[in-house]
Amino acid sequence: AMPFGRVAHRRNLATSAGFADDDNAGANQSAPLLVSSAGRYIWSDQPFSFAFDGNGWLELEGDDIVLGQEESTLAAAFQAAAQHFPASNRTPAEQMFTAPQYNTWIEMPYHPTQQLVLDYARGVLEAGFPPGLIMIDDRWSVDYGNWTFDRTRFPSPAEMIEQLHRLGFSVMVWLVPFISPDSENSRMAAGNGWLIEGPDGRPVVREWWNGYSTVLDLTHPDGVAWLRRALQELMSAEGVDGFKFDAGDLRHYRSDDITVAGNGAVGQCEAWARLAAEFSFNELRACWKMGGQPLAQRLHDKPRVWGHGGLGSLIPESIAQGLIGHPFNCPDMIGGGELSSFRDGAPLDQELFVRFAECSALFPMMQFSLAPWRVLDERHLAAVKAAVDTHQTLQPDLSALFDHAAKTVEPILRPLAYHFPGYEAVCDQFLLGEEILCAPVLEPGATTRPVLVPPGRWQGTDGSVTSGPAEILLEVDLESIPYWRKIIN
């Protein structure tokens, strides 16, 4: 469906939304699926490897591989493949896409407090942004694996959440399947056999980005029931609305891990998503299969850079998300969510922040972390607020597309080739559904934006009509968010 870049020349799991970024292998959604603009698809219930030989032939290695019957188009091939991940007829919670999301991660990394969260929410409203979803990220809890609020930081979490609800916000909190190794909960889970064990029969202690932890076996029904009870208690006692299910990455598991199901890294990753699907407010970043489920899927953390790996990766990776059965996609946090890139001392590139916001405004969901009202000057802040207004203007279209995706699994954000064969190489434009053509500005200092207009008549936001197929050079400024609606005769 689109170029595989460097990955085309080496064996790899098929097919990951982050496939073109070797440094983040396994950090995003993946599925044992290849789908082609030539109208073919390949599926297996288990991982398989693939490679292209020197003559362009595709070589496959795996068990129980299904070769889909040849169809006529990319869309037909995807729809045929969707039998392997049928629609659930449900969407994530409505507020996740009808309003912006606000995550505390970059604004208060590792040090969220009750007062800071309330101040952040009030800052949203005072700056003229609409209320939406507040995500309280890492370190709200007592410890990893102890899913209760740290009362030294959050003395009255139920009161805080009640205040946030009154202000119009829903509230999610962050969690991972890791348990601090020398904690009471880790010893209890080990005694009950709920932890992943190594070949020696002892619980593994695995390194992840926050240190070393034991790992909950997500295929152990009693262990998962313990976690589920803790999450339900957070909802009933404190008023929490849902959860950000972080981690679950394939890279955090080993082939010799001993688990109840014995189905390896992909089994753990899939089980994590299966638990997330029980909650209407949810977010995942790493996911194995589970296409067609009502899961909000965010792209992995991006550095605050233009081009490959940063802003330029949002569209191709989100296209890939949709083509493996995950239509409810969200770009990374506006301006970038990779914390280390904010610690280099470099001044904020305000233009880049604006372009992140404008691109996100055309996506199914948009998510802030770094507070634009705190870091931007008047003009750039106004441009970001205008981007939010654009997202809100598109709500009738997005709501209809969410409902359609829940029934059909069809992507909300689609490559041009999904409806217009011959546009397979276009990775910097996309369609919302079939009738909205989007071409956000992705280059620094841009005063023009080349746009490939597919067949049909397309009306811009200024009322002008362009007939395709055509290539136009659009004049743009900082406030430009180019999109067109197809004129249906």
PDB file of C-alpha atoms in Angstrom, residues 36-264:
ATOM      1  CA  SER A  36      -1.289  -4.254  -1.343  1.00  0.00           C
ATOM      2  CA  SER A  37      -2.551  -1.575  -3.685  1.00  0.00           C
ATOM      3  CA  ALA A  38      -2.526  -4.336  -6.312  1.00  0.00           C
ATOM      4  CA  GLY A  39      -5.536  -5.801  -4.525  1.00  0.00           C
ATOM      5  CA  ARG A  40      -3.902  -8.574  -2.502  1.00  0.00           C
ATOM      6  CA  TYR A  41      -3.413  -9.226   1.188  1.00  0.00           C
ATOM      7  CA  ILE A  42      -1.443 -11.658   3.336  1.00  0.00           C
ATOM      8  CA  TRP A  43      -2.539 -12.651   6.835  1.00  0.00           C
ATOM      9  CA  SER A  44      -1.485 -15.081   9.539  1.00  0.00           C
ATOM     10  CA  ASP A  45      -2.778 -15.511  13.063  1.00  0.00           C
ATOM     11  CA  GLN A  46       0.866 -15.624  14.177  1.00  0.00           C
ATOM     12  CA  PRO A  47       3.889 -13.478  13.349  1.00  0.00           C
ATOM     13  CA  PHE A  48       5.601 -14.112  10.058  1.00  0.00           C
ATOM     14  CA  SER A  49       8.694 -12.712   8.406  1.00  0.00           C
ATOM     15  CA  PHE A  50       8.970 -11.304   4.922  1.00  0.00           C
ATOM     16  CA  ALA A  51      11.622  -9.968   2.602  1.00  0.00           C
ATOM     17  CA  PHE A  52      11.929  -8.768  -0.969  1.00  0.00           C
ATOM     18  CA  ASP A  53      14.474 -10.595  -3.076  1.00  0.00           C
ATOM     19  CA  GLY A  54      16.664  -8.918  -5.667  1.00  0.00           C
ATOM     20  CA  ASN A  55      13.989  -9.265  -8.321  1.00  0.00           C
ATOM     21  CA  GLY A  56      11.224  -7.695  -6.272  1.00  0.00           C
ATOM     22  CA  TRP A  57       9.541 -10.977  -5.318  1.00  0.00           C
ATOM     23  CA  LEU A  58       8.099 -11.207  -1.829  1.00  0.00           C
ATOM     24  CA  GLU A  59       9.454 -14.062   0.286  1.00  0.00           C
ATOM     25  CA  LEU A  60       7.406 -15.235   3.286  1.00  0.00           C
ATOM     26  CA  GLU A  61       8.292 -17.431   6.229  1.00  0.00           C
ATOM     27  CA  GLY A  62       5.736 -18.538   8.804  1.00  0.00           C
ATOM     28  CA  ASP A  63       2.907 -20.894   9.612  1.00  0.00           C
ATOM     29  CA  ASP A  64      -0.726 -20.837   8.479  1.00  0.00           C
ATOM     30  CA  ILE A  65      -0.252 -17.907   6.118  1.00  0.00           C
ATOM     31  CA  VAL A  66      -3.414 -16.883   4.278  1.00  0.00           C
ATOM     32  CA  LEU A  67      -3.083 -15.432   0.781  1.00  0.00           C
ATOM     33  CA  GLY A  68      -6.172 -13.363   0.124  1.00  0.00           C
ATOM     34  CA  GLN A  69      -7.964 -13.730  -3.174  1.00  0.00           C
ATOM     35  CA  GLU A  70      -6.854 -11.062  -5.611  1.00  0.00           C
ATOM     36  CA  GLU A  71      -9.134  -8.035  -5.579  1.00  0.00           C
ATOM     37  CA  SER A  72      -9.198  -4.976  -7.803  1.00  0.00           C
ATOM     38  CA  THR A  73      -8.059  -2.181  -5.457  1.00  0.00           C
ATOM     39  CA  LEU A  74      -6.398  -1.398  -2.144  1.00  0.00           C
ATOM     40  CA  ALA A  75      -9.816  -0.679  -0.608  1.00  0.00           C
ATOM     41  CA  ALA A  76     -11.195  -4.025  -1.778  1.00  0.00           C
ATOM     42  CA  ALA A  77      -8.132  -5.867  -0.483  1.00  0.00           C
ATOM     43  CA  PHE A  78      -8.452  -4.168   2.910  1.00  0.00           C
ATOM     44  CA  GLN A  79     -12.161  -4.959   3.126  1.00  0.00           C
ATOM     45  CA  ALA A  80     -11.421  -8.609   2.321  1.00  0.00           C
ATOM     46  CA  ALA A  81      -8.663  -8.710   4.962  1.00  0.00           C
ATOM     47  CA  ALA A  82     -11.021  -7.207   7.549  1.00  0.00           C
ATOM     48  CA  GLN A  83     -12.681 -10.601   7.982  1.00  0.00           C
ATOM     49  CA  HIS A  84      -9.698 -11.361  10.235  1.00  0.00           C
ATOM     50  CA  PHE A  85     -10.435  -8.375  12.516  1.00  0.00           C
ATOM     51  CA  PRO A  86     -14.212  -7.790  12.372  1.00  0.00           C
ATOM     52  CA  ALA A  87     -15.847  -4.597  13.561  1.00  0.00           C
ATOM     53  CA  SER A  88     -16.991  -4.329  17.170  1.00  0.00           C
ATOM     54  CA  ASN A  89     -19.758  -1.768  16.465  1.00  0.00           C
ATOM     55  CA  ARG A  90     -18.260   0.390  19.218  1.00  0.00           C
ATOM     56  CA  THR A  91     -16.057   3.489  19.312  1.00  0.00           C
ATOM     57  CA  PRO A  92     -13.852   4.837  22.094  1.00  0.00           C
ATOM     58  CA  ALA A  93     -15.565   7.317  24.425  1.00  0.00           C
ATOM     59  CA  GLU A  94     -17.039  10.212  22.477  1.00  0.00           C
ATOM     60  CA  GLN A  95     -15.131  12.997  24.241  1.00  0.00           C
ATOM     61  CA  MET A  96     -11.864  11.469  23.039  1.00  0.00           C
ATOM     62  CA  PHE A  97     -12.628  12.770  19.543  1.00  0.00           C
ATOM     63  CA  THR A  98     -15.199  15.536  20.022  1.00  0.00           C
ATOM     64  CA  ALA A  99     -12.709  17.676  22.003  1.00  0.00           C
ATOM     65  CA  PRO A 100      -8.934  17.944  22.363  1.00  0.00           C
ATOM     66  CA  GLN A 101      -7.002  15.717  24.742  1.00  0.00           C
ATOM     67  CA  TYR A 102      -4.585  17.229  27.292  1.00  0.00           C
ATOM     68  CA  ASN A 103      -1.804  15.027  28.657  1.00  0.00           C
ATOM     69  CA  THR A 104       0.371  16.093  31.593  1.00  0.00           C
ATOM     70  CA  TRP A 105       3.503  14.280  30.348  1.00  0.00           C
ATOM     71  CA  ILE A 106       5.662  17.060  28.871  1.00  0.00           C
ATOM     72  CA  GLU A 107       4.224  19.780  31.089  1.00  0.00           C
ATOM     73  CA  MET A 108       4.968  17.982  34.383  1.00  0.00           C
ATOM     74  CA  PRO A 109       7.010  14.823  33.650  1.00  0.00           C
ATOM     75  CA  TYR A 110       7.330  12.428  36.601  1.00  0.00           C
ATOM     76  CA  HIS A 111       6.064  15.116  38.985  1.00  0.00           C
ATOM     77  CA  PRO A 112       2.306  15.587  38.551  1.00  0.00           C
ATOM     78  CA  THR A 113       0.464  16.890  41.578  1.00  0.00           C
ATOM     79  CA  GLN A 114      -3.145  17.628  42.361  1.00  0.00           C
ATOM     80  CA  GLN A 115      -2.539  21.359  42.244  1.00  0.00           C
ATOM     81  CA  LEU A 116      -0.548  21.244  39.004  1.00  0.00           C
ATOM     82  CA  VAL A 117      -3.239  19.177  37.283  1.00  0.00           C
ATOM     83  CA  LEU A 118      -5.964  21.604  38.373  1.00  0.00           C
ATOM     84  CA  ASP A 119      -3.846  24.560  37.291  1.00  0.00           C
ATOM     85  CA  TYR A 120      -3.269  22.909  33.905  1.00  0.00           C
ATOM     86  CA  ALA A 121      -7.003  22.371  33.396  1.00  0.00           C
ATOM     87  CA  ARG A 122      -7.820  25.944  34.390  1.00  0.00           C
ATOM     88  CA  GLY A 123      -5.074  27.136  32.037  1.00  0.00           C
ATOM     89  CA  VAL A 124      -6.837  25.329  29.191  1.00  0.00           C
ATOM     90  CA  LEU A 125     -10.038  27.269  29.843  1.00  0.00           C
ATOM     91  CA  GLU A 126      -8.435  30.620  30.612  1.00  0.00           C
ATOM     92  CA  ALA A 127      -6.545  30.470  27.310  1.00  0.00           C
ATOM     93  CA  GLY A 128      -9.809  29.951  25.443  1.00  0.00           C
ATOM     94  CA  PHE A 129      -9.386  26.257  24.617  1.00  0.00           C
ATOM     95  CA  PRO A 130     -12.361  23.899  24.998  1.00  0.00           C
ATOM     96  CA  PRO A 131     -12.441  21.427  27.877  1.00  0.00           C
ATOM     97  CA  GLY A 132     -11.723  17.852  26.888  1.00  0.00           C
ATOM     98  CA  LEU A 133      -9.897  14.836  28.201  1.00  0.00           C
ATOM     99  CA  ILE A 134      -7.202  15.228  30.885  1.00  0.00           C
ATOM    100  CA  MET A 135      -4.631  12.418  31.030  1.00  0.00           C
ATOM    101  CA  ILE A 136      -2.565  12.276  34.215  1.00  0.00           C
ATOM    102  CA  ASP A 137       0.639  10.598  33.151  1.00  0.00           C
ATOM    103  CA  ASP A 138       3.463   8.825  34.973  1.00  0.00           C
ATOM    104  CA  ARG A 139       3.986   8.996  38.780  1.00  0.00           C
ATOM    105  CA  TRP A 140       0.456   9.752  39.945  1.00  0.00           C
ATOM    106  CA  SER A 141       0.455   6.415  41.791  1.00  0.00           C
ATOM    107  CA  VAL A 142       2.146   5.159  44.938  1.00  0.00           C
ATOM    108  CA  ASP A 143       4.416   2.818  42.982  1.00  0.00           C
ATOM    109  CA  TYR A 144       4.540   0.809  39.786  1.00  0.00           C
ATOM    110  CA  GLY A 145       2.095  -2.019  40.323  1.00  0.00           C
ATOM    111  CA  ASN A 146       0.308  -0.171  43.130  1.00  0.00           C
ATOM    112  CA  TRP A 147      -2.546   1.502  41.299  1.00  0.00           C
ATOM    113  CA  THR A 148      -3.636   3.946  43.998  1.00  0.00           C
ATOM    114  CA  PHE A 149      -3.071   7.704  44.128  1.00  0.00           C
ATOM    115  CA  ASP A 150       0.027   8.922  45.941  1.00  0.00           C
ATOM    116  CA  ARG A 151      -1.596  11.011  48.701  1.00  0.00           C
ATOM    117  CA  THR A 152       1.548  13.100  49.155  1.00  0.00           C
ATOM    118  CA  ARG A 153       0.995  14.430  45.628  1.00  0.00           C
ATOM    119  CA  PHE A 154      -2.780  13.962  45.349  1.00  0.00           C
ATOM    120  CA  PRO A 155      -4.220  14.460  48.845  1.00  0.00           C
ATOM    121  CA  SER A 156      -7.842  14.370  47.660  1.00  0.00           C
ATOM    122  CA  PRO A 157      -8.028  12.705  44.221  1.00  0.00           C
ATOM    123  CA  ALA A 158     -11.818  12.253  44.295  1.00  0.00           C
ATOM    124  CA  GLU A 159     -12.264  15.951  45.047  1.00  0.00           C
ATOM    125  CA  MET A 160      -9.806  16.883  42.279  1.00  0.00           C
ATOM    126  CA  ILE A 161     -11.609  14.718  39.723  1.00  0.00           C
ATOM    127  CA  GLU A 162     -14.990  16.079  40.787  1.00  0.00           C
ATOM    128  CA  GLN A 163     -13.661  19.605  40.162  1.00  0.00           C
ATOM    129  CA  LEU A 164     -12.336  18.550  36.746  1.00  0.00           C
ATOM    130  CA  HIS A 165     -15.695  17.010  35.872  1.00  0.00           C
ATOM    131  CA  ARG A 166     -17.447  20.243  36.811  1.00  0.00           C
ATOM    132  CA  LEU A 167     -15.069  22.125  34.508  1.00  0.00           C
ATOM    133  CA  GLY A 168     -16.064  19.828  31.628  1.00  0.00           C
ATOM    134  CA  PHE A 169     -13.087  17.447  31.634  1.00  0.00           C
ATOM    135  CA  SER A 170     -12.988  13.675  31.728  1.00  0.00           C
ATOM    136  CA  VAL A 171      -9.994  12.106  33.455  1.00  0.00           C
ATOM    137  CA  MET A 172      -7.709   9.222  32.512  1.00  0.00           C
ATOM    138  CA  VAL A 173      -4.651   7.980  34.377  1.00  0.00           C
ATOM    139  CA  TRP A 174      -1.547   6.228  33.053  1.00  0.00           C
ATOM    140  CA  LEU A 175      -0.488   2.669  33.832  1.00  0.00           C
ATOM    141  CA  VAL A 176       1.960  -0.040  32.738  1.00  0.00           C
ATOM    142  CA  PRO A 177       2.018  -3.816  33.355  1.00  0.00           C
ATOM    143  CA  PHE A 178       5.194  -3.495  35.448  1.00  0.00           C
ATOM    144  CA  ILE A 179       5.537  -3.920  39.223  1.00  0.00           C
ATOM    145  CA  SER A 180       8.409  -2.524  41.288  1.00  0.00           C
ATOM    146  CA  PRO A 181      10.438  -5.683  42.087  1.00  0.00           C
ATOM    147  CA  ASP A 182      11.010  -5.262  45.830  1.00  0.00           C
ATOM    148  CA  SER A 183       7.445  -4.108  46.598  1.00  0.00           C
ATOM    149  CA  GLU A 184       4.770  -5.890  48.609  1.00  0.00           C
ATOM    150  CA  ASN A 185       2.590  -6.208  45.482  1.00  0.00           C
ATOM    151  CA  SER A 186       5.409  -7.843  43.538  1.00  0.00           C
ATOM    152  CA  ARG A 187       5.980 -10.396  46.295  1.00  0.00           C
ATOM    153  CA  MET A 188       2.245 -11.086  46.508  1.00  0.00           C
ATOM    154  CA  ALA A 189       1.928 -11.483  42.709  1.00  0.00           C
ATOM    155  CA  ALA A 190       4.969 -13.773  42.641  1.00  0.00           C
ATOM    156  CA  GLY A 191       3.501 -15.928  45.382  1.00  0.00           C
ATOM    157  CA  ASN A 192       0.295 -16.297  43.393  1.00  0.00           C
ATOM    158  CA  GLY A 193       2.117 -17.122  40.149  1.00  0.00           C
ATOM    159  CA  TRP A 194       0.893 -13.993  38.403  1.00  0.00           C
ATOM    160  CA  LEU A 195       4.279 -12.808  37.126  1.00  0.00           C
ATOM    161  CA  ILE A 196       6.165 -13.750  33.980  1.00  0.00           C
ATOM    162  CA  GLU A 197       8.887 -16.236  34.851  1.00  0.00           C
ATOM    163  CA  GLY A 198      12.168 -17.116  33.214  1.00  0.00           C
ATOM    164  CA  PRO A 199      13.442 -20.585  32.287  1.00  0.00           C
ATOM    165  CA  ASP A 200      14.646 -20.991  35.886  1.00  0.00           C
ATOM    166  CA  GLY A 201      11.072 -20.681  37.156  1.00  0.00           C
ATOM    167  CA  ARG A 202      11.750 -17.374  38.924  1.00  0.00           C
ATOM    168  CA  PRO A 203      10.015 -14.054  38.126  1.00  0.00           C
ATOM    169  CA  VAL A 204      11.935 -12.070  35.529  1.00  0.00           C
ATOM    170  CA  VAL A 205      13.118  -8.547  36.307  1.00  0.00           C
ATOM    171  CA  ARG A 206      12.989  -6.614  33.072  1.00  0.00           C
ATOM    172  CA  GLU A 207      14.564  -3.292  32.154  1.00  0.00           C
ATOM    173  CA  TRP A 208      12.226  -0.687  30.669  1.00  0.00           C
ATOM    174  CA  TRP A 209      12.482   3.072  30.239  1.00  0.00           C
ATOM    175  CA  ASN A 210      11.880   3.792  33.958  1.00  0.00           C
ATOM    176  CA  GLY A 211      14.213   1.167  35.401  1.00  0.00           C
ATOM    177  CA  TYR A 212      13.734  -2.471  36.355  1.00  0.00           C
ATOM    178  CA  SER A 213      10.497  -4.232  37.249  1.00  0.00           C
ATOM    179  CA  THR A 214       8.784  -7.575  37.465  1.00  0.00           C
ATOM    180  CA  VAL A 215       6.121  -8.072  34.802  1.00  0.00           C
ATOM    181  CA  LEU A 216       2.487  -9.071  35.237  1.00  0.00           C
ATOM    182  CA  ASP A 217       1.523 -12.075  33.112  1.00  0.00           C
ATOM    183  CA  LEU A 218      -1.361 -10.562  31.175  1.00  0.00           C
ATOM    184  CA  THR A 219      -2.573 -14.014  30.154  1.00  0.00           C
ATOM    185  CA  HIS A 220      -3.042 -15.140  33.760  1.00  0.00           C
ATOM    186  CA  PRO A 221      -6.781 -14.716  34.456  1.00  0.00           C
ATOM    187  CA  ASP A 222      -6.344 -14.204  38.202  1.00  0.00           C
ATOM    188  CA  GLY A 223      -3.524 -11.689  37.745  1.00  0.00           C
ATOM    189  CA  VAL A 224      -5.572  -9.706  35.229  1.00  0.00           C
ATOM    190  CA  ALA A 225      -8.604  -9.880  37.526  1.00  0.00           C
ATOM    191  CA  TRP A 226      -6.474  -8.340  40.301  1.00  0.00           C
ATOM    192  CA  LEU A 227      -5.503  -5.451  38.015  1.00  0.00           C
ATOM    193  CA  ARG A 228      -9.060  -5.063  36.747  1.00  0.00           C
ATOM    194  CA  ARG A 229     -10.381  -4.774  40.320  1.00  0.00           C
ATOM    195  CA  ALA A 230      -7.819  -2.043  41.059  1.00  0.00           C
ATOM    196  CA  LEU A 231      -8.903  -0.083  37.976  1.00  0.00           C
ATOM    197  CA  GLN A 232     -12.580  -0.475  38.767  1.00  0.00           C
ATOM    198  CA  GLU A 233     -11.874   0.768  42.286  1.00  0.00           C
ATOM    199  CA  LEU A 234     -10.211   3.877  40.843  1.00  0.00           C
ATOM    200  CA  MET A 235     -13.345   4.502  38.822  1.00  0.00           C
ATOM    201  CA  SER A 236     -15.854   3.892  41.606  1.00  0.00           C
ATOM    202  CA  ALA A 237     -13.971   5.449  44.531  1.00  0.00           C
ATOM    203  CA  GLU A 238     -12.071   8.308  42.865  1.00  0.00           C
ATOM    204  CA  GLY A 239     -14.152   9.034  39.749  1.00  0.00           C
ATOM    205  CA  VAL A 240     -11.468   8.131  37.177  1.00  0.00           C
ATOM    206  CA  ASP A 241     -13.036   7.731  33.717  1.00  0.00           C
ATOM    207  CA  GLY A 242     -10.451   5.527  32.015  1.00  0.00           C
ATOM    208  CA  PHE A 243      -6.839   4.580  31.475  1.00  0.00           C
ATOM    209  CA  LYS A 244      -3.815   5.134  29.266  1.00  0.00           C
ATOM    210  CA  PHE A 245      -2.404   1.629  28.740  1.00  0.00           C
ATOM    211  CA  ASP A 246       1.262   2.387  28.121  1.00  0.00           C
ATOM    212  CA  ALA A 247       4.023  -0.164  27.418  1.00  0.00           C
ATOM    213  CA  GLY A 248       3.044  -3.666  26.347  1.00  0.00           C
ATOM    214  CA  ASP A 249       5.765  -3.325  23.694  1.00  0.00           C
ATOM    215  CA  LEU A 250       6.923  -6.529  22.022  1.00  0.00           C
ATOM    216  CA  ARG A 251      10.508  -5.589  22.910  1.00  0.00           C
ATOM    217  CA  HIS A 252       9.779  -5.971  26.626  1.00  0.00           C
ATOM    218  CA  TYR A 253       9.217  -9.721  26.338  1.00  0.00           C
ATOM    219  CA  ARG A 254      11.543 -12.643  25.531  1.00  0.00           C
ATOM    220  CA  SER A 255      11.062 -15.871  23.586  1.00  0.00           C
ATOM    221  CA  ASP A 256      11.842 -17.986  26.662  1.00  0.00           C
ATOM    222  CA  ASP A 257       9.379 -16.195  28.986  1.00  0.00           C
ATOM    223  CA  ILE A 258       7.134 -18.636  30.833  1.00  0.00           C
ATOM    224  CA  THR A 259       3.490 -17.518  30.883  1.00  0.00           C
ATOM    225  CA  VAL A 260       0.108 -19.162  31.352  1.00  0.00           C
ATOM    226  CA  ALA A 261      -0.852 -18.953  27.679  1.00  0.00           C
ATOM    227  CA  GLY A 262       2.653 -19.582  26.398  1.00  0.00           C
ATOM    228  CA  ASN A 263       2.047 -17.401  23.352  1.00  0.00           C
ATOM    229  CA  GLY A 264       5.066 -15.119  23.677  1.00  0.00           C
TER     230      GLY A 264
END
